[in-house]
mmCIF file of C-alpha atoms in Angstrom:
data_model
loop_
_atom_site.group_PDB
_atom_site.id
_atom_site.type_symbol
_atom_site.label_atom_id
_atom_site.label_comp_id
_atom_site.label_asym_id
_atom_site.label_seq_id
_atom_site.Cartn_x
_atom_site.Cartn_y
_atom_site.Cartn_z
ATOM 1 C CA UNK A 31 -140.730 114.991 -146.393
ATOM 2 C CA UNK A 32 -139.449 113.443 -149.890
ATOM 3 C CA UNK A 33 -136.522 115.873 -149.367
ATOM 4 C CA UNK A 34 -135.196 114.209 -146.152
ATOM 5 C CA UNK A 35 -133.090 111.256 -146.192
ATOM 6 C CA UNK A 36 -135.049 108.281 -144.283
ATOM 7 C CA UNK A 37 -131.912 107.372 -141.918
ATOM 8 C CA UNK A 38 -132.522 110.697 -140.138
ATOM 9 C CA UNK A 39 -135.444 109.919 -138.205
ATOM 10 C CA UNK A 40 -135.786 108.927 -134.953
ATOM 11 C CA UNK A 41 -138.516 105.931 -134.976
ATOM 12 C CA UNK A 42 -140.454 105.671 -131.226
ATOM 13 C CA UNK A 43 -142.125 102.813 -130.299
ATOM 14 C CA UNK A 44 -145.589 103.818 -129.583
ATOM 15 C CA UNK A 45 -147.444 100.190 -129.508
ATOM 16 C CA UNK A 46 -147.921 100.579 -125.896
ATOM 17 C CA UNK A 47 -149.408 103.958 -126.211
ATOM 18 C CA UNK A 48 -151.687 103.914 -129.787
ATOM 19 C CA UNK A 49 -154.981 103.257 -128.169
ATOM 20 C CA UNK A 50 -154.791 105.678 -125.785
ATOM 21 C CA UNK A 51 -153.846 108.043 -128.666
ATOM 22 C CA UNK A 52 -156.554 107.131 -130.875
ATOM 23 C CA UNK A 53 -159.025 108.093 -127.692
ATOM 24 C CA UNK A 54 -157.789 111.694 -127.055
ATOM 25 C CA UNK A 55 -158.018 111.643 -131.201
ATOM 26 C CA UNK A 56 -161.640 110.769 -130.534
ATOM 27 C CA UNK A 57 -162.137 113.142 -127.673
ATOM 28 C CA UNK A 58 -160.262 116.447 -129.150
ATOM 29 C CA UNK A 59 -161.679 116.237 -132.679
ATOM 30 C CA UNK A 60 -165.008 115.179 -131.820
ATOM 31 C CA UNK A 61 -166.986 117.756 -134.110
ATOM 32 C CA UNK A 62 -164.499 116.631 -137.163
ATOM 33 C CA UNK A 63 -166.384 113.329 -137.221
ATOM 34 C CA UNK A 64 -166.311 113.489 -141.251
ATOM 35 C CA UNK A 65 -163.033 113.567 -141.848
ATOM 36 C CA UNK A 66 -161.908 111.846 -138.317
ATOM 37 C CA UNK A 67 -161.960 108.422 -139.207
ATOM 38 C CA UNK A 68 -159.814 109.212 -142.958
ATOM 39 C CA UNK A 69 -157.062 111.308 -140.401
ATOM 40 C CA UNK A 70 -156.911 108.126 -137.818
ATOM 41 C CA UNK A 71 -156.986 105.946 -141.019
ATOM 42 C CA UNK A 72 -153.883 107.437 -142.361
ATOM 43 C CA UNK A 73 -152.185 107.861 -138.830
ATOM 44 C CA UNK A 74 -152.529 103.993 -138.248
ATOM 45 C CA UNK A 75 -151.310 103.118 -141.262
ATOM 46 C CA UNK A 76 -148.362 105.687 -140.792
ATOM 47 C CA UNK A 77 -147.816 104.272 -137.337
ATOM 48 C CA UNK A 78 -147.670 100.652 -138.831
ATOM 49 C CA UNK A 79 -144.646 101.307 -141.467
ATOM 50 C CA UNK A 80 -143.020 102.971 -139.225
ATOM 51 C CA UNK A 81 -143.445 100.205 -136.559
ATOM 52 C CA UNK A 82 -142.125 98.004 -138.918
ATOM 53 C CA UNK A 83 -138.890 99.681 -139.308
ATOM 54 C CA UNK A 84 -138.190 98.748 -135.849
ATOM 55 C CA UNK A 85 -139.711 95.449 -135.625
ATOM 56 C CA UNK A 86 -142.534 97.003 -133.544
ATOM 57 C CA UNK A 87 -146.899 96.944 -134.116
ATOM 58 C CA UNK A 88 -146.599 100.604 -134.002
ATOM 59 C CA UNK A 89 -144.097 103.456 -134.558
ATOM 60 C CA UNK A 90 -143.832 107.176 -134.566
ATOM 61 C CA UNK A 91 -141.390 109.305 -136.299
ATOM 62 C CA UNK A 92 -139.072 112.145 -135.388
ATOM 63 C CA UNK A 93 -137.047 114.282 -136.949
ATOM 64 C CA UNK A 94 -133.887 115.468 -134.578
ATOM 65 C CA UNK A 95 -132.380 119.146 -134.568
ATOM 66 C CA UNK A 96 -129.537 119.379 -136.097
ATOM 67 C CA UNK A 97 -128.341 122.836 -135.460
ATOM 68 C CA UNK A 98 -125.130 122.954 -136.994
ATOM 69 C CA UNK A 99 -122.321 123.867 -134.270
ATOM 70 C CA UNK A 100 -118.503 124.821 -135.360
ATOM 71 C CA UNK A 101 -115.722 122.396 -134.393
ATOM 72 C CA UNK A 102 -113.650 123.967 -131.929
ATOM 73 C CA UNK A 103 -109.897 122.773 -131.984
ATOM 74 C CA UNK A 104 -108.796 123.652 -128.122
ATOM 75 C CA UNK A 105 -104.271 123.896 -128.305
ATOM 76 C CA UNK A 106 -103.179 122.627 -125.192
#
């Protein structure tokens, strides 16, 4: 995503929630066991800077729809 600005993403605190994830990881992928523990690698450390931009242990990002929508001038 080098082609989207950084300010547009929603960042989602997810500290309360990253173990849990990292279980259903375990659970769901369970015959990717090679290349498991690289993809959880790279999500925690993804979760981590993105924590840090909001002063959190963990964060997840999001990127909002922005469906553009005309400006409608109503005359009174």
């Amino acid at each position: 995503f080098q082609y989207i600005e950084s300010s547009v993403f929603i960042i989602v605190d997810i500290e309360e929630y990253w173990e849990k994830k990292k279980e259903i990881f375990n659970q769901v992928y369970i015959s990717q066991k090679e290349v498991l523990s690289r993809v959880l690698d790279w999500a925690e450390d993804t979760a981590i800077l993105r924590g840090n931009e909001i002063n959190s242990k963990y964060g997840e990002a999001y990127i909002p729809e922005t469906t553009y929508v005309p400006l409608r001038i109503l005359l009174v």
